[in-house]
CSV table of C-alpha atoms in Angstrom, one decimal:
chain,number,residue,atom,x,y,z
A,22,MET,CA,98.8,-111.5,-4.2
A,23,ASN,CA,98.7,-112.7,-7.5
A,24,LEU,CA,95.3,-112.9,-9.3
A,25,LYS,CA,93.3,-112.8,-12.8
A,26,PHE,CA,90.1,-112.4,-13.4
A,27,GLN,CA,87.8,-112.0,-16.5
A,28,LYS,CA,87.3,-108.2,-17.3
A,29,ALA,CA,83.4,-108.9,-17.8
A,30,GLN,CA,83.4,-111.0,-14.7
A,31,LEU,CA,85.4,-108.1,-12.7
A,32,VAL,CA,83.6,-105.1,-14.0
A,33,ASN,CA,80.2,-106.9,-13.3
A,34,ALA,CA,81.2,-107.4,-9.4
A,35,LEU,CA,83.0,-103.9,-9.2
A,36,SER,CA,79.8,-102.1,-10.9
A,37,ILE,CA,78.0,-103.7,-7.2
A,38,VAL,CA,80.2,-102.7,-4.8
A,39,MET,CA,80.5,-99.5,-6.2
A,40,LYS,CA,77.2,-98.4,-5.6
A,41,ALA,CA,79.0,-98.2,-1.5
A,42,ILE,CA,81.5,-96.0,-2.3
A,43,SER,CA,81.0,-92.3,-0.9
A,44,THR,CA,81.1,-89.6,-3.2
A,45,LYS,CA,81.4,-86.6,-0.5
A,46,THR,CA,84.5,-87.6,2.1
A,47,SER,CA,87.7,-86.7,2.2
A,48,SER,CA,88.2,-90.1,3.8
A,49,VAL,CA,90.9,-92.2,1.2
A,50,ILE,CA,89.4,-95.1,2.9
A,51,LEU,CA,86.2,-93.9,2.0
A,52,GLU,CA,86.9,-93.8,-1.5
A,53,SER,CA,88.3,-97.2,-1.9
A,54,ILE,CA,87.6,-101.0,-2.8
A,55,LEU,CA,89.2,-104.1,-0.7
A,56,ILE,CA,90.2,-106.8,-2.3
A,57,THR,CA,90.7,-110.0,-0.5
A,58,ALA,CA,91.7,-113.8,-2.1
A,59,ALA,CA,91.7,-116.5,0.5
A,60,ASP,CA,90.6,-119.7,1.0
A,61,ASN,CA,89.7,-120.0,-2.8
A,62,ARG,CA,87.6,-116.9,-2.6
A,63,VAL,CA,88.5,-113.5,-4.3
A,64,VAL,CA,86.4,-111.0,-2.1
A,65,LEU,CA,85.4,-107.3,-2.8
A,66,ASP,CA,84.4,-105.0,-0.1
A,67,ALA,CA,83.2,-101.3,-0.2
A,68,THR,CA,81.7,-99.2,2.6
A,69,ASP,CA,80.1,-95.5,3.2
A,70,THR,CA,79.8,-96.9,7.2
A,71,GLU,CA,76.1,-96.3,6.4
A,72,LEU,CA,76.1,-98.8,3.6
A,73,SER,CA,78.2,-102.1,3.2
A,74,ILE,CA,78.6,-104.1,0.4
A,75,ARG,CA,80.9,-107.5,-0.6
A,76,THR,CA,80.7,-109.2,-3.4
A,77,GLU,CA,82.4,-112.7,-4.8
A,78,VAL,CA,83.7,-112.7,-7.9
A,79,ASP,CA,85.6,-115.6,-10.4
A,80,ALA,CA,89.7,-115.7,-10.2
A,81,ILE,CA,92.4,-117.7,-10.4
A,82,ILE,CA,94.0,-117.3,-7.1
A,83,VAL,CA,97.9,-117.8,-8.2
A,84,ASN,CA,99.0,-116.3,-4.5
A,85,PRO,CA,96.7,-115.1,-1.8
A,86,GLY,CA,96.7,-111.9,-0.2
A,87,GLY,CA,94.7,-108.9,0.0
A,88,VAL,CA,94.8,-105.0,-0.7
A,89,VAL,CA,92.5,-101.8,-0.7
A,90,LEU,CA,92.2,-100.0,-4.3
A,91,ASN,CA,91.1,-96.1,-5.1
A,92,ALA,CA,87.6,-97.6,-6.4
A,93,LYS,CA,87.5,-95.1,-9.1
A,94,LEU,CA,91.0,-95.3,-10.3
A,95,PHE,CA,90.6,-99.2,-10.6
A,96,THR,CA,87.4,-99.2,-11.9
A,97,ASP,CA,88.2,-96.5,-14.7
A,98,ILE,CA,91.3,-98.7,-15.7
A,99,ILE,CA,89.7,-102.1,-16.1
A,100,ARG,CA,87.1,-100.5,-18.3
A,101,LYS,CA,88.9,-98.9,-20.8
A,102,PHE,CA,90.7,-102.4,-21.9
A,103,GLU,CA,88.7,-103.0,-24.8
A,104,ASN,CA,87.7,-106.9,-25.0
A,105,THR,CA,85.5,-107.8,-22.9
A,106,ASP,CA,86.9,-111.6,-22.7
A,107,SER,CA,90.3,-110.3,-21.4
A,108,LEU,CA,92.4,-111.4,-18.9
A,109,ILE,CA,93.3,-109.0,-16.3
A,110,GLU,CA,96.1,-110.0,-13.6
A,111,LEU,CA,96.5,-107.8,-10.6
A,112,ASP,CA,99.9,-108.4,-9.1
A,113,VAL,CA,100.8,-106.9,-5.5
A,114,ASP,CA,103.9,-106.7,-3.9
A,115,LYS,CA,104.8,-106.4,-0.1
A,116,ASP,CA,104.6,-102.6,0.0
A,117,PHE,CA,101.1,-102.2,-2.0
A,118,LYS,CA,102.5,-101.8,-4.9
A,119,THR,CA,100.1,-102.5,-7.3
A,120,THR,CA,100.6,-103.7,-10.9
A,121,ILE,CA,97.2,-104.6,-13.7
A,122,ARG,CA,98.5,-106.3,-16.4
A,123,CYS,CA,95.9,-106.5,-19.5
A,124,GLU,CA,96.4,-106.8,-23.6
A,125,GLN,CA,99.8,-104.8,-23.9
A,126,ALA,CA,98.6,-102.4,-21.5
A,127,VAL,CA,100.3,-102.1,-18.2
A,128,PHE,CA,99.6,-99.9,-14.8
A,129,ASN,CA,100.9,-99.3,-11.3
A,130,ILE,CA,99.4,-97.6,-9.2
A,131,MET,CA,100.1,-97.6,-5.3
A,132,GLY,CA,97.7,-100.2,-2.9
A,133,ILE,CA,96.5,-99.4,0.8
A,134,ASP,CA,97.2,-102.1,3.8
A,135,PRO,CA,93.9,-103.8,4.4
A,136,VAL,CA,94.1,-103.2,7.9
A,137,GLU,CA,93.5,-100.1,7.4
A,138,PHE,CA,90.0,-100.7,6.0
A,139,ILE,CA,86.7,-100.5,7.5
A,140,PRO,CA,85.3,-104.1,8.2
A,141,MET,CA,82.0,-105.1,7.7
A,142,PRO,CA,79.9,-104.9,10.6
A,143,GLN,CA,78.8,-108.7,11.7
A,144,VAL,CA,74.6,-109.4,12.1
A,145,ASP,CA,73.4,-112.6,13.8
A,146,ARG,CA,72.3,-115.0,11.2
A,147,ASP,CA,69.3,-116.2,13.1
A,148,ASP,CA,66.6,-113.8,12.8
A,149,PHE,CA,65.9,-113.4,8.9
A,150,ILE,CA,62.6,-113.3,6.4
A,151,LYS,CA,63.3,-114.9,3.1
A,152,LEU,CA,61.6,-113.1,0.0
A,153,SER,CA,61.8,-113.6,-3.5
A,154,GLN,CA,64.5,-111.4,-5.3
A,155,PHE,CA,61.5,-110.0,-7.7
A,156,SER,CA,59.0,-109.6,-4.9
A,157,LEU,CA,61.7,-107.3,-3.1
A,158,LYS,CA,62.6,-105.5,-6.1
A,159,GLU,CA,58.7,-105.4,-6.7
A,160,VAL,CA,57.9,-104.0,-3.1
A,161,ILE,CA,61.0,-101.2,-3.1
A,162,ARG,CA,59.7,-99.8,-6.6
A,163,GLN,CA,55.8,-99.3,-5.7
A,164,THR,CA,56.7,-97.9,-2.8
A,165,GLU,CA,59.6,-95.6,-3.1
A,166,PHE,CA,58.5,-92.7,-4.2
A,167,SER,CA,56.4,-91.7,-1.6
A,168,THR,CA,59.3,-91.0,0.9
A,169,ALA,CA,61.1,-87.6,1.7
A,170,ILE,CA,64.2,-85.9,3.0
A,171,SER,CA,63.7,-84.2,5.6
A,172,ASP,CA,65.7,-82.2,7.8
A,173,ILE,CA,62.5,-82.3,10.6
A,174,ASN,CA,62.1,-85.5,10.6
A,175,ARG,CA,64.3,-88.5,9.1
A,176,MET,CA,61.9,-91.2,9.3
A,177,MET,CA,60.1,-89.4,5.9
A,178,GLY,CA,63.4,-90.8,4.4
A,179,GLY,CA,63.1,-94.3,5.5
A,180,GLU,CA,61.1,-97.0,4.8
A,181,LEU,CA,59.3,-99.2,7.5
A,182,ILE,CA,60.0,-103.0,7.4
A,183,ASP,CA,57.4,-104.5,9.9
A,184,ILE,CA,57.1,-108.7,9.9
A,185,LYS,CA,54.1,-110.1,12.6
A,186,ASP,CA,52.4,-113.0,11.6
A,187,ASN,CA,54.0,-113.5,8.3
A,188,VAL,CA,52.8,-110.8,6.7
A,189,ALA,CA,55.6,-108.7,5.5
A,190,LYS,CA,54.9,-104.9,5.5
A,191,PHE,CA,56.3,-102.4,3.6
A,192,VAL,CA,55.6,-98.6,4.5
A,193,THR,CA,56.8,-95.0,3.1
A,194,LEU,CA,55.0,-91.8,3.7
A,195,ASP,CA,56.2,-88.2,2.7
A,196,GLY,CA,53.9,-86.3,5.3
A,197,HIS,CA,50.8,-86.0,2.0
A,198,ARG,CA,51.0,-89.9,0.6
A,199,MET,CA,51.7,-93.4,2.2
A,200,SER,CA,52.5,-96.6,0.5
A,201,ILE,CA,51.7,-99.5,2.3
A,202,ARG,CA,53.0,-103.3,0.5
A,203,ASN,CA,51.8,-106.4,2.0
A,204,ILE,CA,53.5,-110.4,1.2
A,205,GLU,CA,52.7,-113.1,3.1
A,206,LEU,CA,55.7,-115.0,3.3
A,207,ASN,CA,56.1,-118.5,3.2
A,208,GLY,CA,57.5,-120.0,6.7
A,209,ASN,CA,57.2,-119.1,10.2
A,210,PHE,CA,59.3,-116.1,10.7
A,211,GLU,CA,60.0,-114.0,14.4
A,212,ASN,CA,58.4,-110.6,14.5
A,213,GLN,CA,61.0,-107.6,13.7
A,214,ARG,CA,60.6,-104.3,12.8
A,215,CYS,CA,62.7,-101.6,11.7
A,216,VAL,CA,62.8,-98.7,9.5
A,217,VAL,CA,65.5,-98.7,6.7
A,218,PRO,CA,66.9,-95.6,4.8
A,219,ILE,CA,65.0,-95.3,1.0
A,220,LYS,CA,68.6,-95.1,-0.5
A,221,SER,CA,70.3,-98.3,0.8
A,222,LEU,CA,66.6,-100.2,-0.4
A,223,GLN,CA,67.2,-98.4,-3.5
A,224,GLU,CA,70.9,-99.5,-4.2
A,225,VAL,CA,69.5,-103.4,-3.4
A,226,MET,CA,66.8,-103.0,-6.2
A,227,ARG,CA,69.4,-102.2,-8.1
A,228,ILE,CA,71.8,-104.7,-8.0
A,229,ILE,CA,68.9,-107.8,-7.9
A,230,ASP,CA,67.8,-110.0,-10.5
A,231,SER,CA,63.8,-109.1,-10.8
A,232,ASP,CA,63.9,-111.3,-13.2
A,233,THR,CA,64.6,-114.4,-10.8
A,234,GLN,CA,62.7,-116.3,-8.0
A,235,LYS,CA,65.5,-116.4,-6.5
A,236,ASP,CA,65.7,-116.1,-2.1
A,237,VAL,CA,66.7,-113.2,-0.3
A,238,ASN,CA,67.7,-113.5,3.2
A,239,ILE,CA,67.2,-110.8,4.9
A,240,TYR,CA,68.4,-110.7,8.6
A,241,PHE,CA,67.8,-108.0,11.3
A,242,SER,CA,70.2,-107.2,14.0
A,243,LYS,CA,69.9,-104.0,16.6
A,244,ASP,CA,71.3,-101.4,14.5
A,245,HIS,CA,71.5,-102.9,11.3
A,246,ILE,CA,69.8,-105.3,8.4
A,247,LEU,CA,71.6,-107.3,6.3
A,248,PHE,CA,70.6,-108.4,2.7
A,249,GLU,CA,72.1,-111.9,1.1
A,250,PHE,CA,71.7,-112.9,-2.3
A,251,ASP,CA,73.4,-114.9,-4.9
A,252,ARG,CA,76.9,-114.3,-3.8
A,253,THR,CA,76.3,-110.7,-2.7
A,254,LEU,CA,75.8,-109.1,0.8
A,255,VAL,CA,74.2,-105.7,1.3
A,256,LEU,CA,74.1,-104.6,4.8
A,257,SER,CA,72.5,-101.3,5.6
A,258,ARG,CA,72.4,-99.5,9.3
A,259,ILE,CA,69.4,-98.9,10.4
A,260,LEU,CA,67.4,-96.2,11.3
A,261,ASP,CA,66.8,-95.1,14.9
A,262,GLY,CA,63.6,-93.8,16.5
A,263,GLU,CA,60.1,-94.5,16.5
A,264,TYR,CA,57.9,-94.8,13.0
A,265,PHE,CA,54.7,-93.2,12.8
A,266,ARG,CA,51.2,-94.6,14.1
A,267,ILE,CA,50.0,-95.6,10.7
A,268,GLU,CA,47.0,-96.9,12.4
A,269,THR,CA,45.7,-94.3,12.8
A,270,MET,CA,45.8,-93.1,9.8
A,271,LEU,CA,43.5,-96.4,8.0
A,272,SER,CA,40.0,-96.9,8.1
A,273,SER,CA,37.8,-99.0,6.6
A,274,ASP,CA,34.7,-96.9,6.7
A,275,TYR,CA,33.9,-94.8,3.7
A,276,ASP,CA,31.1,-93.3,1.7
A,277,THR,CA,32.0,-93.1,-1.6
A,278,LYS,CA,33.8,-96.5,-4.1
A,279,VAL,CA,34.8,-96.1,-7.0
A,280,THR,CA,36.3,-99.5,-9.3
A,281,VAL,CA,38.3,-97.6,-12.3
A,282,SER,CA,40.3,-98.5,-14.9
A,283,ARG,CA,44.2,-97.5,-14.0
A,284,ASN,CA,45.5,-97.2,-17.9
A,285,ARG,CA,42.0,-94.8,-18.5
A,286,PHE,CA,42.6,-92.8,-15.4
A,287,GLN,CA,45.9,-92.2,-15.4
A,288,SER,CA,45.8,-91.5,-19.2
A,289,ALA,CA,43.1,-88.5,-18.1
A,290,ILE,CA,45.1,-87.2,-15.8
A,291,GLU,CA,48.6,-87.1,-17.5
A,292,GLN,CA,46.7,-85.2,-20.7
A,293,ALA,CA,45.2,-82.6,-17.5
A,294,MET,CA,48.9,-82.3,-16.4
A,295,ILE,CA,49.7,-80.9,-19.6
A,296,LEU,CA,48.3,-77.4,-18.0
A,297,ILE,CA,49.7,-77.4,-15.3
A,298,ARG,CA,53.2,-75.3,-14.6
A,299,GLU,CA,55.5,-76.9,-12.1
A,300,ASN,CA,54.9,-73.5,-9.8
A,301,GLU,CA,51.1,-73.3,-10.3
A,302,HIS,CA,50.6,-76.5,-7.7
A,303,LYS,CA,46.8,-76.4,-9.5
A,304,PRO,CA,44.7,-78.7,-8.1
A,305,LEU,CA,43.1,-81.7,-10.6
A,306,VAL,CA,39.3,-81.5,-9.2
A,307,LEU,CA,37.5,-85.3,-9.9
A,308,ASP,CA,33.4,-85.0,-9.8
A,309,ILE,CA,31.8,-88.4,-9.0
A,310,ALA,CA,28.7,-88.6,-9.9
A,311,ASN,CA,26.3,-91.9,-11.2
A,312,GLY,CA,28.8,-94.0,-13.2
A,313,THR,CA,31.2,-91.6,-14.8
A,314,LEU,CA,34.4,-89.6,-13.3
A,315,THR,CA,34.7,-86.5,-14.4
A,316,LEU,CA,38.1,-84.6,-14.2
A,317,SER,CA,39.4,-81.3,-14.4
A,318,VAL,CA,42.0,-78.4,-14.5
A,319,ASN,CA,41.7,-74.9,-14.8
A,320,SER,CA,44.8,-73.5,-14.5
A,321,SER,CA,46.8,-70.0,-17.0
A,322,LEU,CA,47.3,-72.3,-19.7
A,323,GLY,CA,43.4,-73.3,-20.2
A,324,PHE,CA,41.0,-75.1,-18.6
A,325,MET,CA,40.2,-79.1,-19.7
A,326,ASP,CA,38.0,-81.9,-18.6
A,327,ALA,CA,37.6,-85.5,-18.9
A,328,LYS,CA,35.0,-88.3,-18.4
A,329,VAL,CA,36.1,-91.8,-17.9
A,330,ASN,CA,33.7,-94.3,-17.0
A,331,ILE,CA,33.8,-95.8,-13.6
A,332,GLU,CA,31.7,-98.2,-11.0
A,333,LYS,CA,30.2,-96.8,-8.0
A,334,SER,CA,28.6,-97.1,-5.4
A,335,GLY,CA,27.6,-94.8,-2.3
A,336,SER,CA,27.6,-90.9,-2.8
A,337,ASP,CA,28.4,-88.3,-5.3
A,338,LEU,CA,31.7,-86.5,-4.5
A,339,LYS,CA,33.7,-83.5,-6.0
A,340,ILE,CA,37.1,-83.6,-4.0
A,341,ALA,CA,40.7,-82.0,-5.3
A,342,PHE,CA,44.4,-83.8,-5.5
A,343,ASN,CA,47.5,-82.7,-6.2
A,344,PRO,CA,47.5,-84.7,-9.9
A,345,LYS,CA,51.3,-85.8,-9.8
A,346,PHE,CA,50.3,-87.6,-6.5
A,347,LEU,CA,47.5,-89.7,-7.9
A,348,VAL,CA,50.0,-90.7,-11.3
A,349,ASP,CA,52.8,-91.7,-9.0
A,350,ALA,CA,50.7,-94.2,-7.3
A,351,LEU,CA,49.0,-95.7,-10.6
A,352,LYS,CA,52.4,-96.1,-12.1
A,353,VAL,CA,53.4,-98.6,-9.7
A,354,ILE,CA,50.4,-100.7,-10.1
A,355,ASP,CA,50.3,-103.1,-12.1
A,356,ASP,CA,45.9,-104.7,-12.1
A,357,ASP,CA,43.7,-103.6,-14.9
A,358,PHE,CA,41.3,-102.0,-12.4
A,359,VAL,CA,41.6,-100.0,-8.8
A,360,ASP,CA,39.3,-99.8,-6.1
A,361,ILE,CA,39.1,-95.6,-4.7
A,362,TYR,CA,37.8,-95.3,-1.5
A,363,PHE,CA,36.2,-91.7,0.0
A,364,THR,CA,34.9,-90.9,2.9
A,365,ASN,CA,34.4,-86.7,2.2
A,366,ALA,CA,36.2,-84.1,0.4
A,367,LYS,CA,38.3,-83.2,3.2
A,368,SER,CA,39.1,-86.8,4.1
A,369,PRO,CA,42.7,-89.2,2.4
A,370,CYS,CA,41.3,-91.4,0.0
A,371,PHE,CA,42.9,-95.0,-0.4
A,372,ILE,CA,43.3,-96.4,-3.9
A,373,ARG,CA,44.1,-100.7,-3.7
A,374,ASP,CA,44.9,-103.0,-5.8
A,375,ASP,CA,42.7,-106.3,-7.1
A,376,LYS,CA,44.1,-107.9,-4.4
A,377,ASN,CA,44.2,-105.9,-1.9
A,378,SER,CA,48.0,-106.2,-1.5
A,379,TYR,CA,48.8,-102.6,-2.1
A,380,THR,CA,47.2,-100.1,-0.4
A,381,TYR,CA,48.0,-96.1,-1.5
A,382,LEU,CA,47.0,-92.8,0.7
A,383,ILE,CA,46.6,-89.8,-0.6
A,384,LEU,CA,45.5,-86.4,1.2
A,385,PRO,CA,43.0,-84.1,-0.9
A,386,VAL,CA,43.8,-80.6,-1.6
A,387,ASN,CA,42.1,-77.5,0.2
A,388,PHE,CA,38.9,-77.1,-2.9
A,389,VAL,CA,35.5,-75.4,-2.6
A,390,GLY,CA,33.1,-77.2,-5.4
């Protein structure tokens, strides 16, 4: 095999597939990249068995073929060449001895026969949905923080994707809070439901372009989910098991509703958090009365309260929360104002954006006012 690449394009392709390289493995293959040149296409593959990534890269194919190379070694060599416009030549002999030439440097490294590589599982392309790259990146950003790595329940480390009535619902929860984001789909799609490891979705989020409205095709199978965009495929195993019954956690009843400036509310919480040491777990107390929301915290470092103007309907209320849980939600909401719904001081509150496309549930801290 003999190929010629422009350095910048090869580096970009390597940065994509490197996201599927296992960092904790004794398997040579799981530390490697498969390079295949055939049918006027050059494809890079990597897998850690849970996540597989394939991407195409432009190259001049002098002779087709394939080789498996150590991912870190090959990537480090390519990145060390100084000029981004440099032409990199890759030459592989019949014994998979690989020569890399660029400028005045020549590297010789040993490769592996491509038949040793773990092939990407095949996924049927009939059942799928379409989202813009921007929408998919946003929905992951707005929900990823409320997952948890749990030895008791692996589902808390995943995100539910539930397609029903042409609405895609993305859900994460960690036992203390839950994030839900709904996206209306353009077109008619079959109902689907699966739980995807959050690590896989985070890697997808890092690869896709947040500034483009180009589509991502998302395909579903019994054991896998496949994301297809630009010239890249990202395939992930799905988590096996039943997801939590989120419908039982949601309620449309409330005794108190507050509409508040998101920026002002977030700023007041962050001011209060200055007085809370990480190991103290002090609650932030919200006192809702008339047209004012008073936030207060009392810790070993001192006492602070701040007032925020609100629009309120319903009963006065005093309730306490973990302040970090509140800030995490406010950071990912883009609207200027949020609606917050309370039933009582012992029930979860719900934070919603203006369009009600995003819902965040948070459990209160046990507190006696």
